[in-house]
Short mmCIF file of C-alpha atoms (C1' of nucleotides) in Angstrom, two decimals:
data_model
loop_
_atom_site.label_atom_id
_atom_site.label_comp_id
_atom_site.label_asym_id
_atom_site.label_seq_id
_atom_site.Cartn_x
_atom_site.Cartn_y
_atom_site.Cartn_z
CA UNK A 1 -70.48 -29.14 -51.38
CA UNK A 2 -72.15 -29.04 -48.12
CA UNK A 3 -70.38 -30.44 -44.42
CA UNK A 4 -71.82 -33.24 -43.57
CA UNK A 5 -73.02 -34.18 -40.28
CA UNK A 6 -70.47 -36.03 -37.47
CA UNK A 7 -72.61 -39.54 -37.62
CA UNK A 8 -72.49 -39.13 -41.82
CA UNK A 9 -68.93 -39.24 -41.32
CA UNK A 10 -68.96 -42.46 -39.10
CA UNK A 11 -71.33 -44.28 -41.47
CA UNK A 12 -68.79 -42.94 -44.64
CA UNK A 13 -65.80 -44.10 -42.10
CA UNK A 14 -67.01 -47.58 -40.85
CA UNK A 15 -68.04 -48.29 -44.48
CA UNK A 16 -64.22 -47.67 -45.78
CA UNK A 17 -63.36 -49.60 -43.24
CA UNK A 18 -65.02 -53.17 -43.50
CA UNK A 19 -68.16 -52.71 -41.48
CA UNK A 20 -70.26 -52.58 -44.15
CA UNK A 21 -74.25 -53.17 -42.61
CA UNK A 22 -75.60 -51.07 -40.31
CA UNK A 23 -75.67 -53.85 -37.87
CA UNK A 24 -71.75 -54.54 -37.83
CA UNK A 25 -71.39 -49.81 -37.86
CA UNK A 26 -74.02 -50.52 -34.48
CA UNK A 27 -71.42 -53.07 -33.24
CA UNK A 28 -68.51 -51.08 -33.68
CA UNK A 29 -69.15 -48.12 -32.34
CA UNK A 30 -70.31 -49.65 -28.71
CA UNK A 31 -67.63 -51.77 -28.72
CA UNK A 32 -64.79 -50.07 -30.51
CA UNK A 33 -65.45 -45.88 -31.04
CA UNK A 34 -68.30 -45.87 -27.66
CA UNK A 35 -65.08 -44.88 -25.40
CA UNK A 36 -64.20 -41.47 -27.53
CA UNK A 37 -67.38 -40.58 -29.92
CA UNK A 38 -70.61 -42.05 -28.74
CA UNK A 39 -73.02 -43.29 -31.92
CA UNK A 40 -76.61 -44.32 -31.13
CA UNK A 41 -78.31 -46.69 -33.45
CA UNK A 42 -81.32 -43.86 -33.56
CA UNK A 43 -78.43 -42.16 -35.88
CA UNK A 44 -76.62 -45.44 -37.56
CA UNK A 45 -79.95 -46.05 -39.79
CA UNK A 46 -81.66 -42.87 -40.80
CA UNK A 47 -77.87 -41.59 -41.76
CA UNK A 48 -77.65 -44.88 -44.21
CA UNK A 49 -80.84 -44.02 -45.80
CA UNK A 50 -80.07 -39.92 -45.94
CA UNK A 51 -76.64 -40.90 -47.32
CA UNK A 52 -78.58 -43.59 -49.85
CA UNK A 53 -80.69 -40.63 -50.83
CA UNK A 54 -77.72 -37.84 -51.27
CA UNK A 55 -75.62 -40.30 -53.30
CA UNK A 56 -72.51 -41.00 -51.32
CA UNK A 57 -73.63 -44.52 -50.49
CA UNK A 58 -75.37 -47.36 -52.23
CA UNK A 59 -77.35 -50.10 -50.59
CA UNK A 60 -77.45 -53.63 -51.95
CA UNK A 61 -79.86 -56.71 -50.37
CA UNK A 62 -77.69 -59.83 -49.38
CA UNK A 63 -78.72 -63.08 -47.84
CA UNK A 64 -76.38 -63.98 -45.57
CA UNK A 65 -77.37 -67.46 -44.86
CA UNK A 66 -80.87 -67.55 -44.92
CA UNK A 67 -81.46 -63.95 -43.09
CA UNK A 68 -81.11 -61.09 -45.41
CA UNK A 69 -79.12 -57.58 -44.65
CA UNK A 70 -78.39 -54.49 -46.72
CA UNK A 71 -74.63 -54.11 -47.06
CA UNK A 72 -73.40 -50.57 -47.99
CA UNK A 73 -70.36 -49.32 -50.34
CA UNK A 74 -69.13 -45.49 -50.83
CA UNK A 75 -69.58 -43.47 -54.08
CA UNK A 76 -66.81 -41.70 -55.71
CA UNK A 77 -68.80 -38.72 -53.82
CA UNK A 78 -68.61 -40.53 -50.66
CA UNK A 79 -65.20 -41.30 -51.22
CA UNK A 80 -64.20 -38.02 -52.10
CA UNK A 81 -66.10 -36.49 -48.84
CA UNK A 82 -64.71 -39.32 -46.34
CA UNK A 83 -61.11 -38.13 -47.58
CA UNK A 84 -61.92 -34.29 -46.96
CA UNK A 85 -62.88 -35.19 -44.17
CA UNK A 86 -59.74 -37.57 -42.98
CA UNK A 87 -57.54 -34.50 -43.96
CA UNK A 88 -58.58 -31.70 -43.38
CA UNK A 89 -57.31 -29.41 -40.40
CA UNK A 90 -60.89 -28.15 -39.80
CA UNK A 91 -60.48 -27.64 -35.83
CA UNK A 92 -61.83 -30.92 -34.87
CA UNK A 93 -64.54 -30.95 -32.28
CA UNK A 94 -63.16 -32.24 -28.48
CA UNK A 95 -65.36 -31.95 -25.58
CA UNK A 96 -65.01 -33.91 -22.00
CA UNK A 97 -67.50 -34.09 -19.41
CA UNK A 98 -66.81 -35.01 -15.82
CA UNK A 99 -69.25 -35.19 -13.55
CA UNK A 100 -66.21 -37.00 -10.70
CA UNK A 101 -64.12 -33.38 -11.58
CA UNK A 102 -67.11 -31.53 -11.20
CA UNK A 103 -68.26 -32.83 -8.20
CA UNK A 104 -64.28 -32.10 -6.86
CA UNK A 105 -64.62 -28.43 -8.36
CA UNK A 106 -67.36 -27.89 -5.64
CA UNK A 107 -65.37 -29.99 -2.56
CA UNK A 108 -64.10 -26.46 -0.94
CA UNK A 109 -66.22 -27.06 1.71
CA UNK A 110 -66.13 -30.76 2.24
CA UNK A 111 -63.29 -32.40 4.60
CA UNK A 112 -60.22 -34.46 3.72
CA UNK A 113 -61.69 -37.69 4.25
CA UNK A 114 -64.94 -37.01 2.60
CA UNK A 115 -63.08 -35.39 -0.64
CA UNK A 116 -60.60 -38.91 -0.19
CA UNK A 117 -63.98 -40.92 -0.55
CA UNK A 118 -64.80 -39.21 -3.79
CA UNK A 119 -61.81 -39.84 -5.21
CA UNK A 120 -61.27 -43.97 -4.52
CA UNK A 121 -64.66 -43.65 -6.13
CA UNK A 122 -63.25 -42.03 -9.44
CA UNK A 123 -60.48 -44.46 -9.30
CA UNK A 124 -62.59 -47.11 -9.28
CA UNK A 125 -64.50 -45.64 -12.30
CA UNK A 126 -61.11 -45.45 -13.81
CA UNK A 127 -60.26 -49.00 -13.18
CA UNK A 128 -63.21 -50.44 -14.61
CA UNK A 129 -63.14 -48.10 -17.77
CA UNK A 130 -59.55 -50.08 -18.10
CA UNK A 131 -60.89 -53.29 -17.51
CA UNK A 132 -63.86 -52.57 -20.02
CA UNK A 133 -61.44 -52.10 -22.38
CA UNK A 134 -59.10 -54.42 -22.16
CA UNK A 135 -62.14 -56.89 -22.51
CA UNK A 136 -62.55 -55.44 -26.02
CA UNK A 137 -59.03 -56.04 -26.89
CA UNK A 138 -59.91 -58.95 -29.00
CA UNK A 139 -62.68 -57.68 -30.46
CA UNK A 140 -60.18 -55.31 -32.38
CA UNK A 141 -59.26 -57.86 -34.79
CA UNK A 142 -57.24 -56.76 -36.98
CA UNK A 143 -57.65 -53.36 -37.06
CA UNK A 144 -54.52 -51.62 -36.31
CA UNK A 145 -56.54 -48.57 -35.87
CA UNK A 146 -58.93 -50.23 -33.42
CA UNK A 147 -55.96 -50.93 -31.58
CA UNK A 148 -54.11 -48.27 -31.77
CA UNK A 149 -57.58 -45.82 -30.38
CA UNK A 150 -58.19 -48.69 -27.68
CA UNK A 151 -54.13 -48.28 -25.93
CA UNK A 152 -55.17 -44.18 -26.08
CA UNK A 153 -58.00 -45.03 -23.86
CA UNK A 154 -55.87 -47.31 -21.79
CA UNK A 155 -52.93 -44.91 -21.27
CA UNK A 156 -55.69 -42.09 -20.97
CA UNK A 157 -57.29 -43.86 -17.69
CA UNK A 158 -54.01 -44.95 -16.46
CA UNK A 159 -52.75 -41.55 -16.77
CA UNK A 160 -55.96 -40.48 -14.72
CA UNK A 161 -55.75 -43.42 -11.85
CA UNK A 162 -51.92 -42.09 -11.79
CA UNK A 163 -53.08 -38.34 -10.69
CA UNK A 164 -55.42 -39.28 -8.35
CA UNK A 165 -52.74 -41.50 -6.76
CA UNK A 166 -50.69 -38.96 -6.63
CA UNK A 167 -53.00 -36.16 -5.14
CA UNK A 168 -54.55 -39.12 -2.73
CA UNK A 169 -51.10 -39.37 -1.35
CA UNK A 170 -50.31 -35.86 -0.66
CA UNK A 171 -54.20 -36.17 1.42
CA UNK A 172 -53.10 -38.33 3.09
CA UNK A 173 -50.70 -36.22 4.81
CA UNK A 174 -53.61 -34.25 6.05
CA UNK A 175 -56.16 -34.52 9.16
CA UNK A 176 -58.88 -35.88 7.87
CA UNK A 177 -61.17 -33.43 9.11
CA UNK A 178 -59.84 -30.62 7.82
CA UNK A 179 -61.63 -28.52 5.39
CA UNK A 180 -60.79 -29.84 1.95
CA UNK A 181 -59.89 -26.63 0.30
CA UNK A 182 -57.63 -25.52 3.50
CA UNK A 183 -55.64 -28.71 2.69
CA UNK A 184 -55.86 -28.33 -1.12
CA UNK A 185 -54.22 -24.71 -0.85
CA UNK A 186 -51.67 -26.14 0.60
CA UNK A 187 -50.94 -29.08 -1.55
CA UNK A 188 -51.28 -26.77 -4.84
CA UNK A 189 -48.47 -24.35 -3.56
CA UNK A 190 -46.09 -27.23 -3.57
CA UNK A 191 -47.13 -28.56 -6.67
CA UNK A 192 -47.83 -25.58 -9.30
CA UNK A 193 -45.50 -23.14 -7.13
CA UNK B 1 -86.53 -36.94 -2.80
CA UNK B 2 -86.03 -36.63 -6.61
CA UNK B 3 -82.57 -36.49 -8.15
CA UNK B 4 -81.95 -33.07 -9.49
CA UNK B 5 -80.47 -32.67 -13.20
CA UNK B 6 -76.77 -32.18 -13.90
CA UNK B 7 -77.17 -28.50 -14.19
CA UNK B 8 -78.82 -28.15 -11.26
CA UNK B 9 -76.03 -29.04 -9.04
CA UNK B 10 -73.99 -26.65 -11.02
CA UNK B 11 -75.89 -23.64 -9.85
CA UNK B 12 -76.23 -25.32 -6.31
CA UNK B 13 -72.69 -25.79 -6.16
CA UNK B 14 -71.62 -22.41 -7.76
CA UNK B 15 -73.76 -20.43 -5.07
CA UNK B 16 -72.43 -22.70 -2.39
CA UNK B 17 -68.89 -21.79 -3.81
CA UNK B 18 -69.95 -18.34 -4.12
CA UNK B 19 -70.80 -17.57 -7.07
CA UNK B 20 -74.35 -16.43 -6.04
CA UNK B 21 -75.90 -14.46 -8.98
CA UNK B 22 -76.56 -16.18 -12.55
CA UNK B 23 -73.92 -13.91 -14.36
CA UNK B 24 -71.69 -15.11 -11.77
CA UNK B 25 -72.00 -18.52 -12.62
CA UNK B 26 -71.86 -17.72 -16.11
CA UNK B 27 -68.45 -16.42 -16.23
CA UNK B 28 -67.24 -19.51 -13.89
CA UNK B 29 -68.73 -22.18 -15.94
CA UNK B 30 -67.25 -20.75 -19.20
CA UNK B 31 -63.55 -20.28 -17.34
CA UNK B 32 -63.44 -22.42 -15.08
CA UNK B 33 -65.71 -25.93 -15.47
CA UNK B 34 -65.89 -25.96 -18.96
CA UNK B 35 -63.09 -27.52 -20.20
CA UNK B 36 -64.52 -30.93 -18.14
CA UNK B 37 -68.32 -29.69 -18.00
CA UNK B 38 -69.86 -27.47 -20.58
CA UNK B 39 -73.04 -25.46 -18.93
CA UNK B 40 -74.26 -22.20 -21.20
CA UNK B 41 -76.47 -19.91 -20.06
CA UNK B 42 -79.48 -21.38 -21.59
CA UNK B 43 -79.27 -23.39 -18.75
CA UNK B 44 -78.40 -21.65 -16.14
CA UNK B 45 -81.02 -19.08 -16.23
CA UNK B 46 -83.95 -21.28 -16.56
CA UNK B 47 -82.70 -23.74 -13.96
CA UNK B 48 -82.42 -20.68 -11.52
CA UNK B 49 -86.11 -20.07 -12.08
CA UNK B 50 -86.96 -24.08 -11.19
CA UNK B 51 -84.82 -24.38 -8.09
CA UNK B 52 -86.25 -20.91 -6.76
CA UNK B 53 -89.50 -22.42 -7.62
CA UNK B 54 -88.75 -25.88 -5.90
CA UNK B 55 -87.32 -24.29 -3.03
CA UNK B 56 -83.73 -24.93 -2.92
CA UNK B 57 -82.51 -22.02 -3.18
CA UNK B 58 -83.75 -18.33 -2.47
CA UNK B 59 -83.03 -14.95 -4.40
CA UNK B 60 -82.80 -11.88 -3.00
CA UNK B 61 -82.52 -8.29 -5.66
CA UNK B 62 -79.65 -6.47 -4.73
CA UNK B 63 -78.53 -3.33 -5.62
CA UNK B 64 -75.05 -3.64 -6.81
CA UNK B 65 -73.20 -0.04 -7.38
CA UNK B 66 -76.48 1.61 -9.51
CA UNK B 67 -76.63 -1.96 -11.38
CA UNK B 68 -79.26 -3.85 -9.79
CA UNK B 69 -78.77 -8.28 -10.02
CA UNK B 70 -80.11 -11.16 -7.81
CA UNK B 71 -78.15 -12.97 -5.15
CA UNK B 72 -78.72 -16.19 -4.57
CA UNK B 73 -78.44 -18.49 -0.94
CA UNK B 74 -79.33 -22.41 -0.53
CA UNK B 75 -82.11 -23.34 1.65
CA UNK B 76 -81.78 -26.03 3.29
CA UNK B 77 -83.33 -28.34 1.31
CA UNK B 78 -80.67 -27.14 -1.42
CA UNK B 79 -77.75 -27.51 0.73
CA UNK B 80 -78.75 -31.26 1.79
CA UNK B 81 -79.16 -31.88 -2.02
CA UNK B 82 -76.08 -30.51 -2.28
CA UNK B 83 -74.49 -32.95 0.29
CA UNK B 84 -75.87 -35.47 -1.27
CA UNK B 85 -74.84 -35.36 -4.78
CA UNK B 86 -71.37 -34.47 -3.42
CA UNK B 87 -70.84 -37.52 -1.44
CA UNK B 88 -72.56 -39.75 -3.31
CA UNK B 89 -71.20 -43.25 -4.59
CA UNK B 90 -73.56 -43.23 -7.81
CA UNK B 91 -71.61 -43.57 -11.30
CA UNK B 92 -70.79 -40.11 -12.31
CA UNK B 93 -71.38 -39.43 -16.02
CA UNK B 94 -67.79 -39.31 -18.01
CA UNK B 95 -67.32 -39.25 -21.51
CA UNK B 96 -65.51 -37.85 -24.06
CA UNK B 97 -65.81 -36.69 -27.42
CA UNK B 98 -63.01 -36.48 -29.88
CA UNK B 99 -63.22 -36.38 -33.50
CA UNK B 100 -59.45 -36.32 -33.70
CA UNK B 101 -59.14 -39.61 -32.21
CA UNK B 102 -62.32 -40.37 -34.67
CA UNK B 103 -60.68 -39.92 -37.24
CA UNK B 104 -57.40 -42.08 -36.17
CA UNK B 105 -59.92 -44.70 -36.23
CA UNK B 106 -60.68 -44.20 -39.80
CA UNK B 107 -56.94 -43.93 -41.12
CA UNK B 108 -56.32 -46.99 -41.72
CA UNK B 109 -55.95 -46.21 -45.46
CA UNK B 110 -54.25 -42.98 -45.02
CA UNK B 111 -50.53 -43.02 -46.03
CA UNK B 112 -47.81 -42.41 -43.14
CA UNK B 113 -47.60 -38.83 -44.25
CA UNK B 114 -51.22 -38.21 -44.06
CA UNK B 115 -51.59 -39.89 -40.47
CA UNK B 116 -48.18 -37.95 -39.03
CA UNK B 117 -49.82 -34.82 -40.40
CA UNK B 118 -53.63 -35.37 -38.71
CA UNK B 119 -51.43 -36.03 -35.17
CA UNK B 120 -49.69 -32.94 -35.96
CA UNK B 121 -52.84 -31.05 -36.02
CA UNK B 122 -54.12 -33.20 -32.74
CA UNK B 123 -50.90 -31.97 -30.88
CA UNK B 124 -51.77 -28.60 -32.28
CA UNK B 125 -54.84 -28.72 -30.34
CA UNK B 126 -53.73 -29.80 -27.22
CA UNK B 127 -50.74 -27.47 -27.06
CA UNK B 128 -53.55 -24.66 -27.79
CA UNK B 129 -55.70 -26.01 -24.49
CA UNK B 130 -52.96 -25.37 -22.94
CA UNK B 131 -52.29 -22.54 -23.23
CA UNK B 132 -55.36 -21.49 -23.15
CA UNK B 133 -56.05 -22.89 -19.89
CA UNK B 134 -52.28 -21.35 -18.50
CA UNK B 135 -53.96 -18.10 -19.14
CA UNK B 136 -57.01 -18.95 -16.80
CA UNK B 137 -54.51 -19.34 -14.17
CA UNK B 138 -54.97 -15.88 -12.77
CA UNK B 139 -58.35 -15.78 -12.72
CA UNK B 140 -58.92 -18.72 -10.84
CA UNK B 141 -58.58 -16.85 -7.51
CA UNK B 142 -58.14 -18.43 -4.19
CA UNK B 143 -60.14 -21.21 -5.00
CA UNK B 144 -57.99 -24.29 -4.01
CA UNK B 145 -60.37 -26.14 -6.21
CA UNK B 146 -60.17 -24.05 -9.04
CA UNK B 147 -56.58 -24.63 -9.36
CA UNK B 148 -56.79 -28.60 -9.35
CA UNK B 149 -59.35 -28.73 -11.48
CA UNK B 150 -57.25 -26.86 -13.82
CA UNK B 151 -54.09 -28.52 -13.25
CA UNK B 152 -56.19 -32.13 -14.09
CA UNK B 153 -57.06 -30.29 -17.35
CA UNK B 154 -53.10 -29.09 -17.89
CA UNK B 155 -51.71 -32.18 -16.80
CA UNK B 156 -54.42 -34.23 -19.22
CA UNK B 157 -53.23 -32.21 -22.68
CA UNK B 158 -49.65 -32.62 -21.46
CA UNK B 159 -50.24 -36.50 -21.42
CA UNK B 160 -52.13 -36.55 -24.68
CA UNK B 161 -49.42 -34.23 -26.25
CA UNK B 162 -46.45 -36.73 -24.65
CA UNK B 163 -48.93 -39.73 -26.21
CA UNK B 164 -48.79 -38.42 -29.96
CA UNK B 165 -45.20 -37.45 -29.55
CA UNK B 166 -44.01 -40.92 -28.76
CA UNK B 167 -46.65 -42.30 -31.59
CA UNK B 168 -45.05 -39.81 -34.28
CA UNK B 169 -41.39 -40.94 -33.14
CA UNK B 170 -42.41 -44.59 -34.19
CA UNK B 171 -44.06 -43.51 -37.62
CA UNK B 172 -40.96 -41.17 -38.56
CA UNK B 173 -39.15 -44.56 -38.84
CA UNK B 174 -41.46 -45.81 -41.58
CA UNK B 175 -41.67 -44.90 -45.19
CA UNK B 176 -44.05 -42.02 -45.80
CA UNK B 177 -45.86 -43.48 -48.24
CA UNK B 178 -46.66 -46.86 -46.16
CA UNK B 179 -49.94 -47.40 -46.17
CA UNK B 180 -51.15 -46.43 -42.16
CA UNK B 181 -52.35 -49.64 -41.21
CA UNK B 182 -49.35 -51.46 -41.85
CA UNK B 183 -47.25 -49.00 -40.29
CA UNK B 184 -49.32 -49.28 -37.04
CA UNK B 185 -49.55 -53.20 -37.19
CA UNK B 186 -45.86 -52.79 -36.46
CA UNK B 187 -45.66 -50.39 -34.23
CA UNK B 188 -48.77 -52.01 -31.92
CA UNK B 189 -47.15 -55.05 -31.90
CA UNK B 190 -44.14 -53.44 -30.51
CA UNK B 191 -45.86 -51.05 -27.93
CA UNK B 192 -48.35 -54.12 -26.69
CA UNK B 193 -46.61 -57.28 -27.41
"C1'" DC C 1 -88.23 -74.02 -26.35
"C1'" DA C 2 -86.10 -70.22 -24.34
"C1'" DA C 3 -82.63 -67.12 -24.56
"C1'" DC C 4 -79.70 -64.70 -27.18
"C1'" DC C 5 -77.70 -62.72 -31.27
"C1'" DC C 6 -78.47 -60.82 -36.00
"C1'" DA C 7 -80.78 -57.16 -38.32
"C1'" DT C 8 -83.48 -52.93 -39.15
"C1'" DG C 9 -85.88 -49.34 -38.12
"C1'" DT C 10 -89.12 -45.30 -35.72
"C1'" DA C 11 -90.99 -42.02 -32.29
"C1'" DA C 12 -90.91 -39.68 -28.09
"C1'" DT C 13 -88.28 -37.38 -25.23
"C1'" DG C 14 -84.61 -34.90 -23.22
"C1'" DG C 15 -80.60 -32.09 -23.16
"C1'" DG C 16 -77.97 -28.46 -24.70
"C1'" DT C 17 -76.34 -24.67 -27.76
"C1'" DT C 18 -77.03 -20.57 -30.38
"C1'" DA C 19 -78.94 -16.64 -31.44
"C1'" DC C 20 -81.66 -13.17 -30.17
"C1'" DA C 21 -83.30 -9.46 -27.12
"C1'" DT C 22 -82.75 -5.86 -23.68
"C1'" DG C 23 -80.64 -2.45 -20.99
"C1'" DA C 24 -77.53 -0.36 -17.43
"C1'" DT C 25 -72.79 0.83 -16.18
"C1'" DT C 26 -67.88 1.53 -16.65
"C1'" DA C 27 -63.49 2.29 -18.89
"C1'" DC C 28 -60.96 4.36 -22.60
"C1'" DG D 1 -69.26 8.53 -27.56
"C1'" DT D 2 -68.33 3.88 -28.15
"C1'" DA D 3 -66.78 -0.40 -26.85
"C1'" DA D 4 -66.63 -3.72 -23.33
"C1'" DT D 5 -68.48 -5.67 -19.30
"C1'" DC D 6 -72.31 -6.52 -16.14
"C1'" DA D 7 -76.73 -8.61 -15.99
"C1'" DT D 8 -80.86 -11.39 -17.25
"C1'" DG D 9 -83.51 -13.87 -19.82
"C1'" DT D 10 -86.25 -16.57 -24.04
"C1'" DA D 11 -87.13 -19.29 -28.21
"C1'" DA D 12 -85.79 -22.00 -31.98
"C1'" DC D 13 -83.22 -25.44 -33.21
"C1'" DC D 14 -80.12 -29.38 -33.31
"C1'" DC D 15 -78.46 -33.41 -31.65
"C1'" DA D 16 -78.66 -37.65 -29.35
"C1'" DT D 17 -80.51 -41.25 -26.41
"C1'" DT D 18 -84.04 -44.38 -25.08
"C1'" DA D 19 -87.57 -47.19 -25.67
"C1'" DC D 20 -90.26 -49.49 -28.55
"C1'" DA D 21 -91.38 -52.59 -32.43
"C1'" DT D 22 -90.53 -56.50 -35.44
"C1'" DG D 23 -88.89 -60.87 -36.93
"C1'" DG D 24 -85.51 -64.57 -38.51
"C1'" DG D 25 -81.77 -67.57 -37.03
"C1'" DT D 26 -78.71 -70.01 -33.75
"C1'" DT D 27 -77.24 -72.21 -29.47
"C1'" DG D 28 -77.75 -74.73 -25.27
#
DNA sequence: CAACCCATGTAATGGGTTACATGATTAC
DNA sequence: GTAATCATGTAACCCATTACATGGGTTG
């Protein structure tokens, strides 16, 4: 038995799940899974139909008040690869990008105040990430899962908003046109040393 | 003026960091940027060719103990793009990918035992970043930035690690066998209620 | 009757990784 | 001498996003 792609295993997941049309998997995963494993629709619908065609899902027309949609249920194969899946130990794939930490990885040569301005700015991003998400709070439903992945993302930003509070404060401390990474050398020492 | 891809700014950023030649950069961005921002070589390379090309940056051959390798400077032109990227106010890219947390989202049907042991392997991970990034320590030099950058990415598993820990506390009070979802209806209610 | 949501798809494009390819130098 | 590191690059492939395309139903 073959692995299966990453989006296979969201279709097979959002299936066993309750969102069973590939309108209400497009829903979910920009408003539920966007903030931790990004799914484009440009995946959602060819998956359902290479799925359809491999056997681990089957298709079946509904009218749903007048408009018609194809609402999708696992095989026993699907089943079967959906649990793999939930239980295996495989290393599981974890990747951040950054581009506010990047941008600080290359502030060595920029002063206090100007490396101070980048980092209200990634605050900010941080504070509407939370806000974002606390919109979608009642979108969860009842999904204790939902909920459960929507307070990581919560705690993760707050955690991030913390640090930069934290390191903004020992800046502050600093002239404001010295060179960032003079400043930084000396703010590291107390913390790490 | 045209905005310049992401992994342009890398390389204008590494050589203004010095790291001037592309094998320079290569070793940075795999130990030091890419637990935030993945750039491979694939990129670099060609992207060294473009900005030489576009006149941002110069290379000069340079004979390096027998070995010969090209050294790289910023024009001006580079440096002001530079500048500008750094101090710029535009949304930075951010996201994150994690199938552990993917898969969280999918448990809902997963006994107690079967969830405790997926955040076992998810703390796993994280304890393995770790310590992976404690032994880039060393290596990251007397670059002020370097060490923050890192210390984000320490303090960030640490958080994620203390996250699980408190999760797994609450689900060692239910009955392994619970069915996941009811488990975690409890717990949320306690954790956000 | 216009705007928006439900619903499904495709094609072009862009971004990035991996594997491959080459060769010199240095350390054991 | 052989393995690792220094050093530079290319091509094939995979993955994912964006934009486009279509059309019925609902709400103000």
């Amino acid at each position: 038995m073959t692995e299966l792609s990453k989006p296979a295993y969201v279709v097979l997941g959002m299936i066993a799940t309750g969102r069973r049309s590939g309108y209400a998997m497009s829903r979910t995963a920009k408003e539920a899974t966007r903030h931790f494993w990004a799914t484009s629709d440009g995946q959602i619908y060819p998956q359902l139909k290479a799925l359809s065609d491999a056997g681990y899902i089957t298709g079946e027309r509904e009218a749903q008040g007048g408009r018609e949609r194809v609402v999708y249920s696992l095989t026993d194969q699907g089943r079967a690869a959906l649990d793999d899946w939930l239980n295996s130990g495989e290393r599981a794939h974890y990747e951040l990008r950054d581009e506010g930490l990047l941008r600080l990885f290359f502030a060595e040569e920029l002063s206090v105040e100007q490396l101070r301005a980048q980092i209200e700015i990634m605050r900010r991003r941080h504070r509407r990430a939370i806000e974002h998400l606390e919109d979608l709070r009642p979108r969860a439903g009842g999904h204790a899962c939902a909920h459960l992945t929507l307070q990581y993302g919560l705690d993760l930003h707050a955690f991030s908003i913390d640090w930069y509070d934290r390191l903004d404060a020992e800046l502050a401390e600093r002239p404001p046109d010295e060179r960032a990474g003079e400043a930084l050398e000396a703010i590291n020492a107390l913390v790490i040393g």
